[in-house]
Amino acid sequence: MSAVNRFLGDSPLRVLVKLIVISFLVGIVMSVMGWSPYDVIYGARDFVLHVYYMGFDAFGRFIDYFVVGAIIVVPAFFIIRLLSYRRG
């Protein structure tokens, strides 16, 4: 078995025939659904952008929660430290 056959999983001619048949069937299904290759590309792009923006939105919410918590925790920490310093 040659390196090309090992890489492709079969002989190059058989792989080419399989790819042609599958491409034709996928083309038929996409045509019936009213999809174009651009719809698939734009859909993938929009999905990536949506995940990207959600990630930064989540990071922004994390920062908001951190600041709100710090407004309470940091002064409380200093008050507790000052009270324990006076006792010791």
mmCIF file of N, CA, C and O in Angstrom:
data_model
loop_
_atom_site.group_PDB
_atom_site.id
_atom_site.type_symbol
_atom_site.label_atom_id
_atom_site.label_comp_id
_atom_site.label_asym_id
_atom_site.label_seq_id
_atom_site.Cartn_x
_atom_site.Cartn_y
_atom_site.Cartn_z
ATOM 1 N N MET A 1 0.855 -1.179 0.000
ATOM 2 C CA MET A 1 0.000 0.000 0.000
ATOM 3 C C MET A 1 0.901 1.242 0.000
ATOM 4 O O MET A 1 1.756 1.400 0.859
ATOM 5 N N SER A 2 0.683 2.124 -0.942
ATOM 6 C CA SER A 2 1.524 3.313 -1.054
ATOM 7 C C SER A 2 1.111 4.356 -0.017
ATOM 8 O O SER A 2 0.053 4.271 0.607
ATOM 9 N N ALA A 3 1.968 5.356 0.140
ATOM 10 C CA ALA A 3 1.694 6.417 1.112
ATOM 11 C C ALA A 3 0.435 7.194 0.723
ATOM 12 O O ALA A 3 -0.342 7.603 1.590
ATOM 13 N N VAL A 4 0.228 7.397 -0.566
ATOM 14 C CA VAL A 4 -0.974 8.120 -1.023
ATOM 15 C C VAL A 4 -2.222 7.323 -0.681
ATOM 16 O O VAL A 4 -3.210 7.870 -0.187
ATOM 17 N N ASN A 5 -2.196 6.018 -0.944
ATOM 18 C CA ASN A 5 -3.353 5.183 -0.621
ATOM 19 C C ASN A 5 -3.618 5.166 0.880
ATOM 20 O O ASN A 5 -4.763 5.186 1.316
ATOM 21 N N ARG A 6 -2.563 5.121 1.668
ATOM 22 C CA ARG A 6 -2.736 5.138 3.126
ATOM 23 C C ARG A 6 -3.340 6.460 3.582
ATOM 24 O O ARG A 6 -4.219 6.495 4.439
ATOM 25 N N PHE A 7 -2.867 7.550 2.985
ATOM 26 C CA PHE A 7 -3.386 8.867 3.354
ATOM 27 C C PHE A 7 -4.851 9.015 2.974
ATOM 28 O O PHE A 7 -5.660 9.507 3.758
ATOM 29 N N LEU A 8 -5.202 8.610 1.757
ATOM 30 C CA LEU A 8 -6.579 8.765 1.279
ATOM 31 C C LEU A 8 -7.518 7.693 1.813
ATOM 32 O O LEU A 8 -8.726 7.886 1.836
ATOM 33 N N GLY A 9 -6.982 6.549 2.208
ATOM 34 C CA GLY A 9 -7.820 5.465 2.697
ATOM 35 C C GLY A 9 -8.272 4.524 1.613
ATOM 36 O O GLY A 9 -8.932 3.522 1.893
ATOM 37 N N ASP A 10 -7.936 4.799 0.365
ATOM 38 C CA ASP A 10 -8.306 3.971 -0.782
ATOM 39 C C ASP A 10 -7.488 4.457 -1.972
ATOM 40 O O ASP A 10 -6.702 5.397 -1.836
ATOM 41 N N SER A 11 -7.727 3.874 -3.131
ATOM 42 C CA SER A 11 -6.992 4.329 -4.311
ATOM 43 C C SER A 11 -7.494 5.717 -4.711
ATOM 44 O O SER A 11 -8.659 6.061 -4.473
ATOM 45 N N PRO A 12 -6.626 6.537 -5.300
ATOM 46 C CA PRO A 12 -7.032 7.901 -5.650
ATOM 47 C C PRO A 12 -8.255 7.948 -6.572
ATOM 48 O O PRO A 12 -9.117 8.814 -6.407
ATOM 49 N N LEU A 13 -8.367 7.024 -7.521
ATOM 50 C CA LEU A 13 -9.508 7.025 -8.436
ATOM 51 C C LEU A 13 -10.808 6.738 -7.693
ATOM 52 O O LEU A 13 -11.823 7.408 -7.921
ATOM 53 N N ARG A 14 -10.786 5.748 -6.792
ATOM 54 C CA ARG A 14 -12.009 5.425 -6.031
ATOM 55 C C ARG A 14 -12.401 6.581 -5.117
ATOM 56 O O ARG A 14 -13.585 6.895 -4.971
ATOM 57 N N VAL A 15 -11.420 7.228 -4.502
ATOM 58 C CA VAL A 15 -11.711 8.376 -3.643
ATOM 59 C C VAL A 15 -12.305 9.503 -4.470
ATOM 60 O O VAL A 15 -13.268 10.154 -4.048
ATOM 61 N N LEU A 16 -11.776 9.748 -5.656
ATOM 62 C CA LEU A 16 -12.296 10.794 -6.538
ATOM 63 C C LEU A 16 -13.746 10.511 -6.914
ATOM 64 O O LEU A 16 -14.600 11.411 -6.865
ATOM 65 N N VAL A 17 -14.063 9.258 -7.253
ATOM 66 C CA VAL A 17 -15.435 8.895 -7.617
ATOM 67 C C VAL A 17 -16.366 9.095 -6.413
ATOM 68 O O VAL A 17 -17.467 9.639 -6.550
ATOM 69 N N LYS A 18 -15.933 8.673 -5.244
ATOM 70 C CA LYS A 18 -16.757 8.849 -4.032
ATOM 71 C C LYS A 18 -17.015 10.329 -3.758
ATOM 72 O O LYS A 18 -18.140 10.723 -3.431
ATOM 73 N N LEU A 19 -15.964 11.154 -3.887
ATOM 74 C CA LEU A 19 -16.131 12.593 -3.654
ATOM 75 C C LEU A 19 -17.076 13.221 -4.666
ATOM 76 O O LEU A 19 -17.871 14.102 -4.316
ATOM 77 N N ILE A 20 -17.017 12.792 -5.920
ATOM 78 C CA ILE A 20 -17.922 13.330 -6.946
ATOM 79 C C ILE A 20 -19.369 12.975 -6.612
ATOM 80 O O ILE A 20 -20.260 13.835 -6.670
ATOM 81 N N VAL A 21 -19.616 11.718 -6.249
ATOM 82 C CA VAL A 21 -20.982 11.277 -5.941
ATOM 83 C C VAL A 21 -21.512 12.008 -4.704
ATOM 84 O O VAL A 21 -22.636 12.524 -4.703
ATOM 85 N N ILE A 22 -20.715 12.080 -3.652
ATOM 86 C CA ILE A 22 -21.164 12.751 -2.427
ATOM 87 C C ILE A 22 -21.379 14.237 -2.675
ATOM 88 O O ILE A 22 -22.361 14.828 -2.199
ATOM 89 N N SER A 23 -20.498 14.875 -3.450
ATOM 90 C CA SER A 23 -20.664 16.296 -3.771
ATOM 91 C C SER A 23 -21.963 16.537 -4.535
ATOM 92 O O SER A 23 -22.672 17.510 -4.286
ATOM 93 N N PHE A 24 -22.273 15.646 -5.471
ATOM 94 C CA PHE A 24 -23.505 15.771 -6.242
ATOM 95 C C PHE A 24 -24.721 15.645 -5.328
ATOM 96 O O PHE A 24 -25.662 16.445 -5.419
ATOM 97 N N LEU A 25 -24.707 14.661 -4.420
ATOM 98 C CA LEU A 25 -25.843 14.472 -3.515
ATOM 99 C C LEU A 25 -26.005 15.654 -2.551
ATOM 100 O O LEU A 25 -27.120 16.118 -2.308
ATOM 101 N N VAL A 26 -24.910 16.150 -2.039
ATOM 102 C CA VAL A 26 -24.975 17.318 -1.155
ATOM 103 C C VAL A 26 -25.484 18.533 -1.918
ATOM 104 O O VAL A 26 -26.270 19.329 -1.407
ATOM 105 N N GLY A 27 -25.069 18.683 -3.178
ATOM 106 C CA GLY A 27 -25.556 19.777 -4.018
ATOM 107 C C GLY A 27 -27.056 19.709 -4.222
ATOM 108 O O GLY A 27 -27.742 20.739 -4.190
ATOM 109 N N ILE A 28 -27.576 18.502 -4.436
ATOM 110 C CA ILE A 28 -29.026 18.331 -4.598
ATOM 111 C C ILE A 28 -29.751 18.732 -3.318
ATOM 112 O O ILE A 28 -30.743 19.469 -3.353
ATOM 113 N N VAL A 29 -29.273 18.244 -2.177
ATOM 114 C CA VAL A 29 -29.915 18.551 -0.891
ATOM 115 C C VAL A 29 -29.878 20.053 -0.631
ATOM 116 O O VAL A 29 -30.884 20.654 -0.218
ATOM 117 N N MET A 30 -28.738 20.682 -0.884
ATOM 118 C CA MET A 30 -28.636 22.127 -0.657
ATOM 119 C C MET A 30 -29.570 22.895 -1.589
ATOM 120 O O MET A 30 -30.164 23.893 -1.179
ATOM 121 N N SER A 31 -29.701 22.442 -2.814
ATOM 122 C CA SER A 31 -30.597 23.105 -3.763
ATOM 123 C C SER A 31 -32.048 22.980 -3.312
ATOM 124 O O SER A 31 -32.810 23.944 -3.397
ATOM 125 N N VAL A 32 -32.431 21.800 -2.843
ATOM 126 C CA VAL A 32 -33.800 21.589 -2.361
ATOM 127 C C VAL A 32 -34.083 22.473 -1.148
ATOM 128 O O VAL A 32 -35.182 23.020 -1.008
ATOM 129 N N MET A 33 -33.103 22.639 -0.277
ATOM 130 C CA MET A 33 -33.278 23.455 0.922
ATOM 131 C C MET A 33 -33.177 24.951 0.626
ATOM 132 O O MET A 33 -33.456 25.769 1.496
ATOM 133 N N GLY A 34 -32.746 25.303 -0.563
ATOM 134 C CA GLY A 34 -32.623 26.707 -0.918
ATOM 135 C C GLY A 34 -31.350 27.345 -0.389
ATOM 136 O O GLY A 34 -31.285 28.559 -0.222
ATOM 137 N N TRP A 35 -30.357 26.532 -0.100
ATOM 138 C CA TRP A 35 -29.086 27.028 0.407
ATOM 139 C C TRP A 35 -28.092 27.198 -0.725
ATOM 140 O O TRP A 35 -28.112 26.471 -1.700
ATOM 141 N N SER A 36 -27.217 28.164 -0.547
ATOM 142 C CA SER A 36 -26.111 28.321 -1.484
ATOM 143 C C SER A 36 -24.810 28.162 -0.700
ATOM 144 O O SER A 36 -24.812 28.246 0.531
ATOM 145 N N PRO A 37 -23.711 27.952 -1.400
ATOM 146 C CA PRO A 37 -22.431 27.864 -0.672
ATOM 147 C C PRO A 37 -22.147 29.128 0.133
ATOM 148 O O PRO A 37 -21.553 29.061 1.212
ATOM 149 N N TYR A 38 -22.587 30.281 -0.361
ATOM 150 C CA TYR A 38 -22.382 31.523 0.375
ATOM 151 C C TYR A 38 -23.163 31.528 1.683
ATOM 152 O O TYR A 38 -22.702 32.074 2.688
ATOM 153 N N ASP A 39 -24.357 30.931 1.678
ATOM 154 C CA ASP A 39 -25.134 30.832 2.915
ATOM 155 C C ASP A 39 -24.371 30.044 3.969
ATOM 156 O O ASP A 39 -24.375 30.401 5.150
ATOM 157 N N VAL A 40 -23.728 28.968 3.533
ATOM 158 C CA VAL A 40 -22.961 28.143 4.468
ATOM 159 C C VAL A 40 -21.760 28.931 4.994
ATOM 160 O O VAL A 40 -21.485 28.940 6.202
ATOM 161 N N ILE A 41 -21.058 29.618 4.101
ATOM 162 C CA ILE A 41 -19.880 30.396 4.504
ATOM 163 C C ILE A 41 -20.280 31.520 5.445
ATOM 164 O O ILE A 41 -19.672 31.717 6.506
ATOM 165 N N TYR A 42 -21.315 32.276 5.084
ATOM 166 C CA TYR A 42 -21.758 33.385 5.932
ATOM 167 C C TYR A 42 -22.321 32.870 7.256
ATOM 168 O O TYR A 42 -22.163 33.513 8.291
ATOM 169 N N GLY A 43 -23.006 31.734 7.225
ATOM 170 C CA GLY A 43 -23.522 31.149 8.463
ATOM 171 C C GLY A 43 -22.402 30.755 9.403
ATOM 172 O O GLY A 43 -22.475 31.003 10.609
ATOM 173 N N ALA A 44 -21.343 30.156 8.859
ATOM 174 C CA ALA A 44 -20.191 29.785 9.688
ATOM 175 C C ALA A 44 -19.510 31.032 10.237
ATOM 176 O O ALA A 44 -19.134 31.078 11.413
ATOM 177 N N ARG A 45 -19.368 32.054 9.387
ATOM 178 C CA ARG A 45 -18.746 33.299 9.836
ATOM 179 C C ARG A 45 -19.572 33.954 10.941
ATOM 180 O O ARG A 45 -19.039 34.388 11.964
ATOM 181 N N ASP A 46 -20.888 34.017 10.747
ATOM 182 C CA ASP A 46 -21.759 34.621 11.753
ATOM 183 C C ASP A 46 -21.715 33.836 13.065
ATOM 184 O O ASP A 46 -21.752 34.420 14.150
ATOM 185 N N PHE A 47 -21.632 32.502 12.966
ATOM 186 C CA PHE A 47 -21.536 31.681 14.168
ATOM 187 C C PHE A 47 -20.257 31.994 14.942
ATOM 188 O O PHE A 47 -20.285 32.177 16.159
ATOM 189 N N VAL A 48 -19.139 32.081 14.236
ATOM 190 C CA VAL A 48 -17.859 32.382 14.887
ATOM 191 C C VAL A 48 -17.899 33.768 15.525
ATOM 192 O O VAL A 48 -17.457 33.956 16.659
ATOM 193 N N LEU A 49 -18.455 34.748 14.807
ATOM 194 C CA LEU A 49 -18.549 36.101 15.371
ATOM 195 C C LEU A 49 -19.452 36.137 16.594
ATOM 196 O O LEU A 49 -19.159 36.822 17.572
ATOM 197 N N HIS A 50 -20.557 35.391 16.540
ATOM 198 C CA HIS A 50 -21.477 35.347 17.672
ATOM 199 C C HIS A 50 -20.776 34.756 18.899
ATOM 200 O O HIS A 50 -20.888 35.305 20.010
ATOM 201 N N VAL A 51 -20.051 33.659 18.722
ATOM 202 C CA VAL A 51 -19.320 33.051 19.830
ATOM 203 C C VAL A 51 -18.243 34.006 20.337
ATOM 204 O O VAL A 51 -18.034 34.151 21.544
ATOM 205 N N TYR A 52 -17.570 34.692 19.422
ATOM 206 C CA TYR A 52 -16.519 35.653 19.776
ATOM 207 C C TYR A 52 -17.085 36.776 20.635
ATOM 208 O O TYR A 52 -16.548 37.109 21.689
ATOM 209 N N TYR A 53 -18.204 37.350 20.188
ATOM 210 C CA TYR A 53 -18.804 38.449 20.944
ATOM 211 C C TYR A 53 -19.379 37.972 22.278
ATOM 212 O O TYR A 53 -19.334 38.698 23.262
ATOM 213 N N MET A 54 -19.941 36.771 22.297
ATOM 214 C CA MET A 54 -20.451 36.234 23.559
ATOM 215 C C MET A 54 -19.317 36.045 24.547
ATOM 216 O O MET A 54 -19.490 36.286 25.737
ATOM 217 N N GLY A 55 -18.160 35.621 24.071
ATOM 218 C CA GLY A 55 -17.014 35.428 24.946
ATOM 219 C C GLY A 55 -16.590 36.720 25.603
ATOM 220 O O GLY A 55 -16.331 36.774 26.802
ATOM 221 N N PHE A 56 -16.507 37.797 24.818
ATOM 222 C CA PHE A 56 -16.120 39.074 25.388
ATOM 223 C C PHE A 56 -17.216 39.646 26.266
ATOM 224 O O PHE A 56 -16.936 40.334 27.243
ATOM 225 N N ASP A 57 -18.455 39.347 25.933
ATOM 226 C CA ASP A 57 -19.561 39.788 26.780
ATOM 227 C C ASP A 57 -19.486 39.082 28.132
ATOM 228 O O ASP A 57 -19.680 39.701 29.173
ATOM 229 N N ALA A 58 -19.188 37.794 28.102
ATOM 230 C CA ALA A 58 -19.043 37.040 29.354
ATOM 231 C C ALA A 58 -17.866 37.580 30.159
ATOM 232 O O ALA A 58 -17.944 37.691 31.379
ATOM 233 N N PHE A 59 -16.769 37.911 29.480
ATOM 234 C CA PHE A 59 -15.612 38.470 30.165
ATOM 235 C C PHE A 59 -15.976 39.821 30.795
ATOM 236 O O PHE A 59 -15.583 40.113 31.926
ATOM 237 N N GLY A 60 -16.748 40.630 30.069
ATOM 238 C CA GLY A 60 -17.191 41.915 30.606
ATOM 239 C C GLY A 60 -18.071 41.737 31.827
ATOM 240 O O GLY A 60 -17.952 42.483 32.807
ATOM 241 N N ARG A 61 -18.962 40.739 31.791
ATOM 242 C CA ARG A 61 -19.804 40.465 32.957
ATOM 243 C C ARG A 61 -18.963 39.997 34.137
ATOM 244 O O ARG A 61 -19.238 40.343 35.279
ATOM 245 N N PHE A 62 -17.913 39.213 33.865
ATOM 246 C CA PHE A 62 -17.009 38.771 34.924
ATOM 247 C C PHE A 62 -16.362 39.976 35.602
ATOM 248 O O PHE A 62 -16.294 40.051 36.828
ATOM 249 N N ILE A 63 -15.892 40.912 34.794
ATOM 250 C CA ILE A 63 -15.271 42.124 35.340
ATOM 251 C C ILE A 63 -16.288 42.912 36.162
ATOM 252 O O ILE A 63 -15.976 43.412 37.252
ATOM 253 N N ASP A 64 -17.528 43.028 35.654
ATOM 254 C CA ASP A 64 -18.569 43.742 36.402
ATOM 255 C C ASP A 64 -18.811 43.095 37.761
ATOM 256 O O ASP A 64 -18.897 43.788 38.783
ATOM 257 N N TYR A 65 -18.943 41.765 37.778
ATOM 258 C CA TYR A 65 -19.167 41.057 39.042
ATOM 259 C C TYR A 65 -17.980 41.244 39.975
ATOM 260 O O TYR A 65 -18.148 41.405 41.185
ATOM 261 N N PHE A 66 -16.778 41.204 39.426
ATOM 262 C CA PHE A 66 -15.569 41.383 40.226
ATOM 263 C C PHE A 66 -15.556 42.759 40.888
ATOM 264 O O PHE A 66 -15.285 42.880 42.080
ATOM 265 N N VAL A 67 -15.869 43.793 40.127
ATOM 266 C CA VAL A 67 -15.847 45.158 40.671
ATOM 267 C C VAL A 67 -16.924 45.326 41.735
ATOM 268 O O VAL A 67 -16.664 45.896 42.802
ATOM 269 N N VAL A 68 -18.117 44.821 41.464
ATOM 270 C CA VAL A 68 -19.196 44.937 42.452
ATOM 271 C C VAL A 68 -18.824 44.215 43.739
ATOM 272 O O VAL A 68 -19.023 44.728 44.843
ATOM 273 N N GLY A 69 -18.255 43.031 43.615
ATOM 274 C CA GLY A 69 -17.826 42.288 44.806
ATOM 275 C C GLY A 69 -16.696 42.991 45.532
ATOM 276 O O GLY A 69 -16.666 43.034 46.761
ATOM 277 N N ALA A 70 -15.757 43.549 44.776
ATOM 278 C CA ALA A 70 -14.608 44.227 45.388
ATOM 279 C C ALA A 70 -15.043 45.467 46.153
ATOM 280 O O ALA A 70 -14.426 45.827 47.165
ATOM 281 N N ILE A 71 -16.099 46.125 45.700
ATOM 282 C CA ILE A 71 -16.599 47.311 46.397
ATOM 283 C C ILE A 71 -17.027 46.953 47.822
ATOM 284 O O ILE A 71 -16.881 47.744 48.742
ATOM 285 N N ILE A 72 -17.506 45.750 48.018
ATOM 286 C CA ILE A 72 -17.939 45.307 49.345
ATOM 287 C C ILE A 72 -16.783 44.648 50.102
ATOM 288 O O ILE A 72 -16.553 44.934 51.277
ATOM 289 N N VAL A 73 -16.044 43.776 49.423
ATOM 290 C CA VAL A 73 -15.049 42.942 50.106
ATOM 291 C C VAL A 73 -13.829 43.737 50.564
ATOM 292 O O VAL A 73 -13.362 43.556 51.696
ATOM 293 N N VAL A 74 -13.306 44.607 49.732
ATOM 294 C CA VAL A 74 -12.069 45.318 50.075
ATOM 295 C C VAL A 74 -12.260 46.231 51.289
ATOM 296 O O VAL A 74 -11.469 46.157 52.243
ATOM 297 N N PRO A 75 -13.284 47.066 51.334
ATOM 298 C CA PRO A 75 -13.467 47.874 52.563
ATOM 299 C C PRO A 75 -13.730 47.004 53.791
ATOM 300 O O PRO A 75 -13.223 47.306 54.881
ATOM 301 N N ALA A 76 -14.503 45.921 53.611
ATOM 302 C CA ALA A 76 -14.755 45.032 54.747
ATOM 303 C C ALA A 76 -13.455 44.415 55.238
ATOM 304 O O ALA A 76 -13.229 44.296 56.451
ATOM 305 N N PHE A 77 -12.593 44.039 54.319
ATOM 306 C CA PHE A 77 -11.293 43.479 54.683
ATOM 307 C C PHE A 77 -10.485 44.475 55.500
ATOM 308 O O PHE A 77 -9.924 44.137 56.548
ATOM 309 N N PHE A 78 -10.424 45.713 55.037
ATOM 310 C CA PHE A 78 -9.650 46.727 55.764
ATOM 311 C C PHE A 78 -10.266 47.031 57.129
ATOM 312 O O PHE A 78 -9.547 47.223 58.112
ATOM 313 N N ILE A 79 -11.587 47.069 57.218
ATOM 314 C CA ILE A 79 -12.245 47.313 58.509
ATOM 315 C C ILE A 79 -11.927 46.175 59.471
ATOM 316 O O ILE A 79 -11.583 46.405 60.635
ATOM 317 N N ILE A 80 -12.012 44.947 59.004
ATOM 318 C CA ILE A 80 -11.702 43.797 59.857
ATOM 319 C C ILE A 80 -10.241 43.833 60.281
ATOM 320 O O ILE A 80 -9.911 43.577 61.445
ATOM 321 N N ARG A 81 -9.339 44.180 59.373
ATOM 322 C CA ARG A 81 -7.915 44.258 59.714
ATOM 323 C C ARG A 81 -7.648 45.369 60.731
ATOM 324 O O ARG A 81 -6.857 45.183 61.659
ATOM 325 N N LEU A 82 -8.306 46.506 60.554
ATOM 326 C CA LEU A 82 -8.129 47.589 61.514
ATOM 327 C C LEU A 82 -8.642 47.216 62.893
ATOM 328 O O LEU A 82 -8.006 47.510 63.923
ATOM 329 N N LEU A 83 -9.799 46.553 62.964
ATOM 330 C CA LEU A 83 -10.352 46.133 64.249
ATOM 331 C C LEU A 83 -9.478 45.077 64.909
ATOM 332 O O LEU A 83 -9.283 45.107 66.127
ATOM 333 N N SER A 84 -8.936 44.163 64.145
ATOM 334 C CA SER A 84 -8.063 43.151 64.743
ATOM 335 C C SER A 84 -6.706 43.744 65.109
ATOM 336 O O SER A 84 -6.067 43.277 66.042
ATOM 337 N N TYR A 85 -6.254 44.776 64.437
ATOM 338 C CA TYR A 85 -4.993 45.439 64.739
ATOM 339 C C TYR A 85 -5.095 46.167 66.078
ATOM 340 O O TYR A 85 -4.155 46.167 66.871
ATOM 341 N N ARG A 86 -6.241 46.777 66.315
ATOM 342 C CA ARG A 86 -6.432 47.517 67.564
ATOM 343 C C ARG A 86 -6.444 46.582 68.762
ATOM 344 O O ARG A 86 -6.043 46.951 69.846
ATOM 345 N N ARG A 87 -6.983 45.360 68.560
ATOM 346 C CA ARG A 87 -7.046 44.403 69.668
ATOM 347 C C ARG A 87 -5.668 43.807 69.961
ATOM 348 O O ARG A 87 -5.382 43.475 71.085
ATOM 349 N N GLY A 88 -4.870 43.619 68.933
ATOM 350 C CA GLY A 88 -3.606 42.917 69.120
ATOM 351 C C GLY A 88 -2.513 43.766 69.514
ATOM 352 O O GLY A 88 -1.991 44.174 70.464
#
